[in-house]
Amino acid sequence: MTQIFVSHTQDDAACAESIREGLEARGYSTWREPTSLSMESILYPRTIENVILGSAAVILVWSSSAAPSEWVERHILFAQRLKKLILPVVLDGTNLPNTLVVDTAIAGQTSCADVVAKLLSSLPPANSTDSLIKLSEQAAHEFIGIRKEAIDHAAEMLQRDEHREAVLAVLEYLAQKDLMMGVRDKAQEVLDADARKGAAPPPFLRPGDSRHIFGVRCKNGHVTYFNKQRVCSAYKEVPREMRQSAGQELDELHLKCETCGVEVVAHEDCRGYK
């Protein structure tokens, strides 16, 4: 059963619940935050990341309430890191984050009663057998053995050059963040073996094909794509502005729009790029 994560603030909980109920009625699985889990808990960041890791897509309920939310920002950044499909539902005309460049944004109302019907054409099937969705579910599983199976599955997908960028992103997450050393080590072995092949990556059909690439929209509406390997590394030798967001330290990157030259500020997680 394909799992969908709905990101929202408490102010938009009614809309989020309507979306979840509509998706579940159509055979999808969604996640509801347990009442026993609070944002102050040390388990909260890990729990949320694991749910997003295991989800096929993220539906972002966007509004003036969501815009300043550090946790919604963290959901977006983590979903982008894993190359997840993000589908915004915009409730009140609030501009989307300048680093969220999407093909589809749905206009909704407070009740969100008609939103699910609009989302279905962009979502994978509720009973999808897609190999990347299976990998995500395995990687987020509570059992160590299943997560190790996910790594074997990822290695096979890399051999077939299937969903390469997303697969590498999942492996990098497991290698860095899994709670068990055996899982971390196994994921790193696959990453190392892939790097040793020395093969050039496939040509990018569009900038978003690389997990290192992120897009930024300037105030004039132009989109410029940047490579974290370059822009994050450029901050190694100079004092950096940092920002705390939901317990996560982000780099404040001052960039320039390639079209009109105006400055664009982006907050990105540059860990591993410096």
PDB file of C-alpha atoms in Angstrom, residues 14-265:
ATOM      1  CA  ALA A  14      -8.590  20.226   9.188  1.00  0.00           C
ATOM      2  CA  CYS A  15      -7.409  20.415   5.582  1.00  0.00           C
ATOM      3  CA  ALA A  16      -4.691  17.816   6.208  1.00  0.00           C
ATOM      4  CA  GLU A  17      -7.164  15.421   7.807  1.00  0.00           C
ATOM      5  CA  SER A  18      -9.545  15.813   4.872  1.00  0.00           C
ATOM      6  CA  ILE A  19      -6.709  14.946   2.499  1.00  0.00           C
ATOM      7  CA  ARG A  20      -5.664  11.933   4.573  1.00  0.00           C
ATOM      8  CA  GLU A  21      -9.222  10.602   4.758  1.00  0.00           C
ATOM      9  CA  GLY A  22      -9.665  11.043   1.011  1.00  0.00           C
ATOM     10  CA  LEU A  23      -6.418   9.254   0.228  1.00  0.00           C
ATOM     11  CA  GLU A  24      -7.157   6.374   2.587  1.00  0.00           C
ATOM     12  CA  ALA A  25     -10.611   5.961   1.032  1.00  0.00           C
ATOM     13  CA  ARG A  26      -8.794   5.420  -2.273  1.00  0.00           C
ATOM     14  CA  GLY A  27      -6.451   2.776  -0.879  1.00  0.00           C
ATOM     15  CA  TYR A  28      -3.413   4.826   0.147  1.00  0.00           C
ATOM     16  CA  SER A  29      -1.687   4.722   3.512  1.00  0.00           C
ATOM     17  CA  THR A  30      -1.080   7.981   5.374  1.00  0.00           C
ATOM     18  CA  TRP A  31       0.597   8.843   8.676  1.00  0.00           C
ATOM     19  CA  ARG A  32      -1.012  10.513  11.646  1.00  0.00           C
ATOM     20  CA  GLU A  33       1.211  11.934  14.336  1.00  0.00           C
ATOM     21  CA  PRO A  34       0.634  10.013  17.609  1.00  0.00           C
ATOM     22  CA  THR A  35      -0.673  12.132  20.464  1.00  0.00           C
ATOM     23  CA  SER A  36       2.135  10.705  22.594  1.00  0.00           C
ATOM     24  CA  LEU A  37       4.790  12.230  20.299  1.00  0.00           C
ATOM     25  CA  SER A  38       5.587  15.904  20.793  1.00  0.00           C
ATOM     26  CA  MET A  39       7.907  18.216  18.868  1.00  0.00           C
ATOM     27  CA  GLU A  40      10.010  18.580  22.005  1.00  0.00           C
ATOM     28  CA  SER A  41      10.762  14.848  22.104  1.00  0.00           C
ATOM     29  CA  ILE A  42      14.259  13.770  21.072  1.00  0.00           C
ATOM     30  CA  LEU A  43      12.535  11.056  19.017  1.00  0.00           C
ATOM     31  CA  TYR A  44      10.528  13.520  16.930  1.00  0.00           C
ATOM     32  CA  PRO A  45      13.108  14.410  14.216  1.00  0.00           C
ATOM     33  CA  ARG A  46      14.071  10.781  13.676  1.00  0.00           C
ATOM     34  CA  THR A  47      10.419   9.670  13.552  1.00  0.00           C
ATOM     35  CA  ILE A  48       9.444  12.313  11.013  1.00  0.00           C
ATOM     36  CA  GLU A  49      12.448  11.605   8.788  1.00  0.00           C
ATOM     37  CA  ASN A  50      11.690   7.897   8.845  1.00  0.00           C
ATOM     38  CA  VAL A  51       8.072   8.471   7.824  1.00  0.00           C
ATOM     39  CA  ILE A  52       9.112  10.711   4.928  1.00  0.00           C
ATOM     40  CA  LEU A  53      11.798   8.181   3.923  1.00  0.00           C
ATOM     41  CA  GLY A  54       9.134   5.467   3.682  1.00  0.00           C
ATOM     42  CA  SER A  55       6.659   7.619   1.754  1.00  0.00           C
ATOM     43  CA  ALA A  56       6.203   7.732  -2.004  1.00  0.00           C
ATOM     44  CA  ALA A  57       5.263  11.411  -2.007  1.00  0.00           C
ATOM     45  CA  VAL A  58       4.815  14.431   0.259  1.00  0.00           C
ATOM     46  CA  ILE A  59       1.696  16.563   0.070  1.00  0.00           C
ATOM     47  CA  LEU A  60       2.521  20.017   1.379  1.00  0.00           C
ATOM     48  CA  VAL A  61      -0.402  21.983   2.821  1.00  0.00           C
ATOM     49  CA  TRP A  62       0.893  25.502   2.260  1.00  0.00           C
ATOM     50  CA  SER A  63      -0.454  28.705   3.789  1.00  0.00           C
ATOM     51  CA  SER A  64       0.530  31.801   5.739  1.00  0.00           C
ATOM     52  CA  SER A  65       0.675  29.494   8.759  1.00  0.00           C
ATOM     53  CA  ALA A  66       3.041  27.019   7.087  1.00  0.00           C
ATOM     54  CA  ALA A  67       5.397  29.660   5.652  1.00  0.00           C
ATOM     55  CA  PRO A  68       7.146  30.513   8.978  1.00  0.00           C
ATOM     56  CA  SER A  69       7.035  26.948  10.339  1.00  0.00           C
ATOM     57  CA  GLU A  70      10.509  25.536  10.946  1.00  0.00           C
ATOM     58  CA  TRP A  71       9.190  21.981  10.937  1.00  0.00           C
ATOM     59  CA  VAL A  72       7.421  22.381   7.602  1.00  0.00           C
ATOM     60  CA  GLU A  73      10.681  23.785   6.224  1.00  0.00           C
ATOM     61  CA  ARG A  74      12.519  20.754   7.574  1.00  0.00           C
ATOM     62  CA  HIS A  75       9.974  18.419   5.941  1.00  0.00           C
ATOM     63  CA  ILE A  76      10.551  20.134   2.596  1.00  0.00           C
ATOM     64  CA  LEU A  77      14.345  20.051   2.828  1.00  0.00           C
ATOM     65  CA  PHE A  78      14.426  16.392   3.823  1.00  0.00           C
ATOM     66  CA  ALA A  79      11.971  15.378   1.092  1.00  0.00           C
ATOM     67  CA  GLN A  80      14.084  17.261  -1.455  1.00  0.00           C
ATOM     68  CA  ARG A  81      17.227  15.560  -0.174  1.00  0.00           C
ATOM     69  CA  LEU A  82      15.624  12.174  -0.881  1.00  0.00           C
ATOM     70  CA  LYS A  83      14.265  13.302  -4.277  1.00  0.00           C
ATOM     71  CA  LYS A  84      10.668  12.789  -3.144  1.00  0.00           C
ATOM     72  CA  LEU A  85       7.711  13.975  -5.174  1.00  0.00           C
ATOM     73  CA  ILE A  86       6.339  17.105  -3.437  1.00  0.00           C
ATOM     74  CA  LEU A  87       2.820  18.275  -4.267  1.00  0.00           C
ATOM     75  CA  PRO A  88       1.868  21.639  -2.735  1.00  0.00           C
ATOM     76  CA  VAL A  89      -1.729  22.470  -1.894  1.00  0.00           C
ATOM     77  CA  VAL A  90      -1.810  26.279  -1.585  1.00  0.00           C
ATOM     78  CA  LEU A  91      -4.663  27.494   0.620  1.00  0.00           C
ATOM     79  CA  ASP A  92      -4.390  31.270   0.634  1.00  0.00           C
ATOM     80  CA  GLY A  93      -2.089  32.477  -2.125  1.00  0.00           C
ATOM     81  CA  THR A  94       1.024  32.552   0.064  1.00  0.00           C
ATOM     82  CA  ASN A  95       4.126  32.291  -2.134  1.00  0.00           C
ATOM     83  CA  LEU A  96       5.903  28.945  -2.036  1.00  0.00           C
ATOM     84  CA  PRO A  97       9.500  28.833  -0.705  1.00  0.00           C
ATOM     85  CA  ASN A  98      11.976  30.114  -3.293  1.00  0.00           C
ATOM     86  CA  THR A  99      13.829  26.772  -3.189  1.00  0.00           C
ATOM     87  CA  LEU A 100      10.690  24.740  -3.932  1.00  0.00           C
ATOM     88  CA  VAL A 101      10.448  24.557  -7.721  1.00  0.00           C
ATOM     89  CA  VAL A 102       7.567  22.284  -8.675  1.00  0.00           C
ATOM     90  CA  ASP A 103       5.620  21.474 -11.813  1.00  0.00           C
ATOM     91  CA  THR A 104       2.272  21.144 -10.029  1.00  0.00           C
ATOM     92  CA  ALA A 105       0.685  23.296  -7.331  1.00  0.00           C
ATOM     93  CA  ILE A 106      -2.973  22.871  -6.457  1.00  0.00           C
ATOM     94  CA  ALA A 107      -5.151  25.703  -5.221  1.00  0.00           C
ATOM     95  CA  GLY A 108      -7.227  24.571  -2.269  1.00  0.00           C
ATOM     96  CA  GLN A 109      -9.662  25.960   0.262  1.00  0.00           C
ATOM     97  CA  THR A 110      -9.751  25.593   4.034  1.00  0.00           C
ATOM     98  CA  SER A 111     -11.912  22.450   3.922  1.00  0.00           C
ATOM     99  CA  CYS A 112      -9.817  20.838   1.130  1.00  0.00           C
ATOM    100  CA  ALA A 113     -12.847  18.725   0.276  1.00  0.00           C
ATOM    101  CA  ASP A 114     -12.061  18.590  -3.438  1.00  0.00           C
ATOM    102  CA  VAL A 115      -8.267  18.422  -3.257  1.00  0.00           C
ATOM    103  CA  VAL A 116      -7.708  14.652  -3.385  1.00  0.00           C
ATOM    104  CA  ALA A 117      -9.415  14.299  -6.755  1.00  0.00           C
ATOM    105  CA  LYS A 118      -6.977  16.875  -8.134  1.00  0.00           C
ATOM    106  CA  LEU A 119      -3.973  15.121  -6.586  1.00  0.00           C
ATOM    107  CA  LEU A 120      -4.649  11.645  -7.940  1.00  0.00           C
ATOM    108  CA  SER A 121      -3.324  12.289 -11.441  1.00  0.00           C
ATOM    109  CA  SER A 122       0.076  13.267  -9.986  1.00  0.00           C
ATOM    110  CA  LEU A 123       0.373  10.497  -7.388  1.00  0.00           C
ATOM    111  CA  PRO A 124       1.642   6.949  -7.993  1.00  0.00           C
ATOM    112  CA  PRO A 125      -1.066   4.258  -7.781  1.00  0.00           C
ATOM    113  CA  ALA A 126      -2.230   3.186  -4.335  1.00  0.00           C
ATOM    114  CA  ASN A 127      -1.007  -0.358  -5.039  1.00  0.00           C
ATOM    115  CA  SER A 128       2.181   0.663  -6.828  1.00  0.00           C
ATOM    116  CA  THR A 129       4.885  -1.953  -7.344  1.00  0.00           C
ATOM    117  CA  ASP A 130       7.492   0.615  -8.388  1.00  0.00           C
ATOM    118  CA  SER A 131      10.969  -0.473  -7.304  1.00  0.00           C
ATOM    119  CA  LEU A 132      11.848   2.929  -5.817  1.00  0.00           C
ATOM    120  CA  ILE A 133       8.717   2.933  -3.648  1.00  0.00           C
ATOM    121  CA  LYS A 134       9.568  -0.589  -2.487  1.00  0.00           C
ATOM    122  CA  LEU A 135      13.123   0.555  -1.678  1.00  0.00           C
ATOM    123  CA  SER A 136      11.798   3.489   0.366  1.00  0.00           C
ATOM    124  CA  GLU A 137       9.496   1.240   2.367  1.00  0.00           C
ATOM    125  CA  GLN A 138      12.299  -1.235   3.066  1.00  0.00           C
ATOM    126  CA  ALA A 139      14.757   1.507   4.049  1.00  0.00           C
ATOM    127  CA  ALA A 140      12.302   2.893   6.611  1.00  0.00           C
ATOM    128  CA  HIS A 141      11.382  -0.497   8.102  1.00  0.00           C
ATOM    129  CA  GLU A 142      11.745  -1.066  11.839  1.00  0.00           C
ATOM    130  CA  PHE A 143      13.540  -4.396  11.349  1.00  0.00           C
ATOM    131  CA  ILE A 144      17.293  -4.277  10.710  1.00  0.00           C
ATOM    132  CA  GLY A 145      17.122  -7.242   8.358  1.00  0.00           C
ATOM    133  CA  ILE A 146      14.619  -5.483   6.091  1.00  0.00           C
ATOM    134  CA  ARG A 147      16.768  -2.349   5.979  1.00  0.00           C
ATOM    135  CA  LYS A 148      19.728  -4.502   4.950  1.00  0.00           C
ATOM    136  CA  GLU A 149      17.535  -6.036   2.244  1.00  0.00           C
ATOM    137  CA  ALA A 150      16.873  -2.467   1.100  1.00  0.00           C
ATOM    138  CA  ILE A 151      20.607  -1.977   0.598  1.00  0.00           C
ATOM    139  CA  ASP A 152      20.833  -5.145  -1.517  1.00  0.00           C
ATOM    140  CA  HIS A 153      17.836  -3.913  -3.499  1.00  0.00           C
ATOM    141  CA  ALA A 154      19.542  -0.524  -3.946  1.00  0.00           C
ATOM    142  CA  ALA A 155      22.717  -2.198  -5.225  1.00  0.00           C
ATOM    143  CA  GLU A 156      20.683  -4.101  -7.820  1.00  0.00           C
ATOM    144  CA  MET A 157      18.949  -0.899  -8.902  1.00  0.00           C
ATOM    145  CA  LEU A 158      22.296   0.826  -9.353  1.00  0.00           C
ATOM    146  CA  GLN A 159      23.457  -2.072 -11.505  1.00  0.00           C
ATOM    147  CA  ARG A 160      20.417  -1.455 -13.726  1.00  0.00           C
ATOM    148  CA  ASP A 161      20.975   2.328 -13.572  1.00  0.00           C
ATOM    149  CA  GLU A 162      17.414   2.615 -12.262  1.00  0.00           C
ATOM    150  CA  HIS A 163      16.338   5.754 -10.340  1.00  0.00           C
ATOM    151  CA  ARG A 164      20.050   6.306  -9.768  1.00  0.00           C
ATOM    152  CA  GLU A 165      19.992   9.689  -8.042  1.00  0.00           C
ATOM    153  CA  ALA A 166      17.158   8.794  -5.666  1.00  0.00           C
ATOM    154  CA  VAL A 167      18.759   5.421  -4.846  1.00  0.00           C
ATOM    155  CA  LEU A 168      22.074   7.077  -4.006  1.00  0.00           C
ATOM    156  CA  ALA A 169      20.242   9.580  -1.806  1.00  0.00           C
ATOM    157  CA  VAL A 170      18.599   6.763   0.168  1.00  0.00           C
ATOM    158  CA  LEU A 171      21.925   4.946   0.559  1.00  0.00           C
ATOM    159  CA  GLU A 172      23.649   8.137   1.728  1.00  0.00           C
ATOM    160  CA  TYR A 173      20.946   8.691   4.325  1.00  0.00           C
ATOM    161  CA  LEU A 174      21.253   5.125   5.645  1.00  0.00           C
ATOM    162  CA  ALA A 175      25.064   5.385   5.679  1.00  0.00           C
ATOM    163  CA  GLN A 176      24.943   8.602   7.694  1.00  0.00           C
ATOM    164  CA  LYS A 177      21.855   8.362   9.881  1.00  0.00           C
ATOM    165  CA  ASP A 178      20.746   4.762  10.497  1.00  0.00           C
ATOM    166  CA  LEU A 179      20.834   3.847  14.173  1.00  0.00           C
ATOM    167  CA  MET A 180      22.607   0.528  13.563  1.00  0.00           C
ATOM    168  CA  MET A 181      26.293   0.428  12.631  1.00  0.00           C
ATOM    169  CA  GLY A 182      25.795  -2.721  10.566  1.00  0.00           C
ATOM    170  CA  VAL A 183      23.272  -0.935   8.351  1.00  0.00           C
ATOM    171  CA  ARG A 184      25.437   2.175   8.074  1.00  0.00           C
ATOM    172  CA  ASP A 185      28.510   0.143   7.124  1.00  0.00           C
ATOM    173  CA  LYS A 186      26.653  -1.935   4.532  1.00  0.00           C
ATOM    174  CA  ALA A 187      25.169   1.143   2.887  1.00  0.00           C
ATOM    175  CA  GLN A 188      28.598   2.784   2.781  1.00  0.00           C
ATOM    176  CA  GLU A 189      30.090  -0.325   1.145  1.00  0.00           C
ATOM    177  CA  VAL A 190      27.589  -0.073  -1.695  1.00  0.00           C
ATOM    178  CA  LEU A 191      28.286   3.645  -2.096  1.00  0.00           C
ATOM    179  CA  ASP A 192      32.031   3.004  -2.156  1.00  0.00           C
ATOM    180  CA  ALA A 193      31.653   0.193  -4.686  1.00  0.00           C
ATOM    181  CA  ASP A 194      29.580   2.434  -6.940  1.00  0.00           C
ATOM    182  CA  ALA A 195      32.149   5.244  -6.660  1.00  0.00           C
ATOM    183  CA  ARG A 196      34.975   2.847  -7.577  1.00  0.00           C
ATOM    184  CA  LYS A 197      33.327   2.077 -10.898  1.00  0.00           C
ATOM    185  CA  GLY A 198      34.492   5.483 -12.011  1.00  0.00           C
ATOM    186  CA  ALA A 199      31.768   5.675 -14.598  1.00  0.00           C
ATOM    187  CA  ALA A 200      30.530   9.109 -15.504  1.00  0.00           C
ATOM    188  CA  PRO A 201      27.006   9.773 -14.331  1.00  0.00           C
ATOM    189  CA  PRO A 202      24.299   9.733 -16.977  1.00  0.00           C
ATOM    190  CA  PRO A 203      23.724  13.094 -18.696  1.00  0.00           C
ATOM    191  CA  PHE A 204      21.219  15.279 -16.879  1.00  0.00           C
ATOM    192  CA  LEU A 205      17.955  15.525 -18.735  1.00  0.00           C
ATOM    193  CA  ARG A 206      16.959  18.359 -16.418  1.00  0.00           C
ATOM    194  CA  PRO A 207      18.720  20.002 -13.458  1.00  0.00           C
ATOM    195  CA  GLY A 208      16.598  18.141 -10.908  1.00  0.00           C
ATOM    196  CA  ASP A 209      18.036  14.803 -12.049  1.00  0.00           C
ATOM    197  CA  SER A 210      20.959  15.226  -9.649  1.00  0.00           C
ATOM    198  CA  ARG A 211      20.590  15.016  -5.881  1.00  0.00           C
ATOM    199  CA  HIS A 212      23.235  17.752  -5.648  1.00  0.00           C
ATOM    200  CA  ILE A 213      21.179  20.257  -7.618  1.00  0.00           C
ATOM    201  CA  PHE A 214      18.631  22.660  -6.139  1.00  0.00           C
ATOM    202  CA  GLY A 215      16.579  25.355  -7.786  1.00  0.00           C
ATOM    203  CA  VAL A 216      15.903  28.855  -6.473  1.00  0.00           C
ATOM    204  CA  ARG A 217      13.218  31.236  -7.712  1.00  0.00           C
ATOM    205  CA  CYS A 218      14.087  34.942  -7.517  1.00  0.00           C
ATOM    206  CA  LYS A 219      11.605  37.733  -6.735  1.00  0.00           C
ATOM    207  CA  ASN A 220      11.143  38.294 -10.473  1.00  0.00           C
ATOM    208  CA  GLY A 221      10.054  34.709 -11.011  1.00  0.00           C
ATOM    209  CA  HIS A 222      13.205  33.407 -12.702  1.00  0.00           C
ATOM    210  CA  VAL A 223      14.506  29.970 -11.670  1.00  0.00           C
ATOM    211  CA  THR A 224      18.253  29.321 -11.397  1.00  0.00           C
ATOM    212  CA  TYR A 225      19.727  25.912 -10.566  1.00  0.00           C
ATOM    213  CA  PHE A 226      22.786  25.561  -8.336  1.00  0.00           C
ATOM    214  CA  ASN A 227      25.049  22.636  -7.481  1.00  0.00           C
ATOM    215  CA  LYS A 228      25.638  22.104  -3.762  1.00  0.00           C
ATOM    216  CA  GLN A 229      29.048  20.635  -4.522  1.00  0.00           C
ATOM    217  CA  ARG A 230      30.107  24.074  -5.738  1.00  0.00           C
ATOM    218  CA  VAL A 231      28.112  26.630  -3.756  1.00  0.00           C
ATOM    219  CA  CYS A 232      28.482  24.905  -0.380  1.00  0.00           C
ATOM    220  CA  SER A 233      32.204  24.332  -0.911  1.00  0.00           C
ATOM    221  CA  ALA A 234      32.647  28.023  -1.714  1.00  0.00           C
ATOM    222  CA  TYR A 235      31.690  28.807   1.862  1.00  0.00           C
ATOM    223  CA  LYS A 236      34.467  26.684   3.360  1.00  0.00           C
ATOM    224  CA  GLU A 237      37.039  29.450   3.554  1.00  0.00           C
ATOM    225  CA  VAL A 238      34.795  32.360   4.503  1.00  0.00           C
ATOM    226  CA  PRO A 239      32.663  33.124   7.578  1.00  0.00           C
ATOM    227  CA  ARG A 240      29.239  31.604   7.046  1.00  0.00           C
ATOM    228  CA  GLU A 241      25.864  32.777   8.190  1.00  0.00           C
ATOM    229  CA  MET A 242      23.981  29.968   9.872  1.00  0.00           C
ATOM    230  CA  ARG A 243      20.368  29.504  10.810  1.00  0.00           C
ATOM    231  CA  GLN A 244      18.726  27.099  13.232  1.00  0.00           C
ATOM    232  CA  SER A 245      15.534  25.522  11.906  1.00  0.00           C
ATOM    233  CA  ALA A 246      13.677  22.912  13.966  1.00  0.00           C
ATOM    234  CA  GLY A 247      16.921  21.825  15.614  1.00  0.00           C
ATOM    235  CA  GLN A 248      18.758  21.660  12.290  1.00  0.00           C
ATOM    236  CA  GLU A 249      21.635  23.935  11.345  1.00  0.00           C
ATOM    237  CA  LEU A 250      21.274  25.395   7.852  1.00  0.00           C
ATOM    238  CA  ASP A 251      23.700  27.462   5.794  1.00  0.00           C
ATOM    239  CA  GLU A 252      22.420  30.792   4.532  1.00  0.00           C
ATOM    240  CA  LEU A 253      23.600  30.993   0.927  1.00  0.00           C
ATOM    241  CA  HIS A 254      23.641  34.343  -0.860  1.00  0.00           C
ATOM    242  CA  LEU A 255      23.317  33.577  -4.567  1.00  0.00           C
ATOM    243  CA  LYS A 256      22.596  35.476  -7.782  1.00  0.00           C
ATOM    244  CA  CYS A 257      19.844  34.895 -10.287  1.00  0.00           C
ATOM    245  CA  GLU A 258      21.440  33.988 -13.624  1.00  0.00           C
ATOM    246  CA  THR A 259      18.696  35.804 -15.549  1.00  0.00           C
ATOM    247  CA  CYS A 260      18.383  39.191 -13.852  1.00  0.00           C
ATOM    248  CA  GLY A 261      21.283  39.245 -11.382  1.00  0.00           C
ATOM    249  CA  VAL A 262      19.270  39.945  -8.229  1.00  0.00           C
ATOM    250  CA  GLU A 263      20.448  38.374  -4.971  1.00  0.00           C
ATOM    251  CA  VAL A 264      18.606  35.291  -3.821  1.00  0.00           C
ATOM    252  CA  VAL A 265      18.933  33.934  -0.290  1.00  0.00           C
TER     253      VAL A 265
END
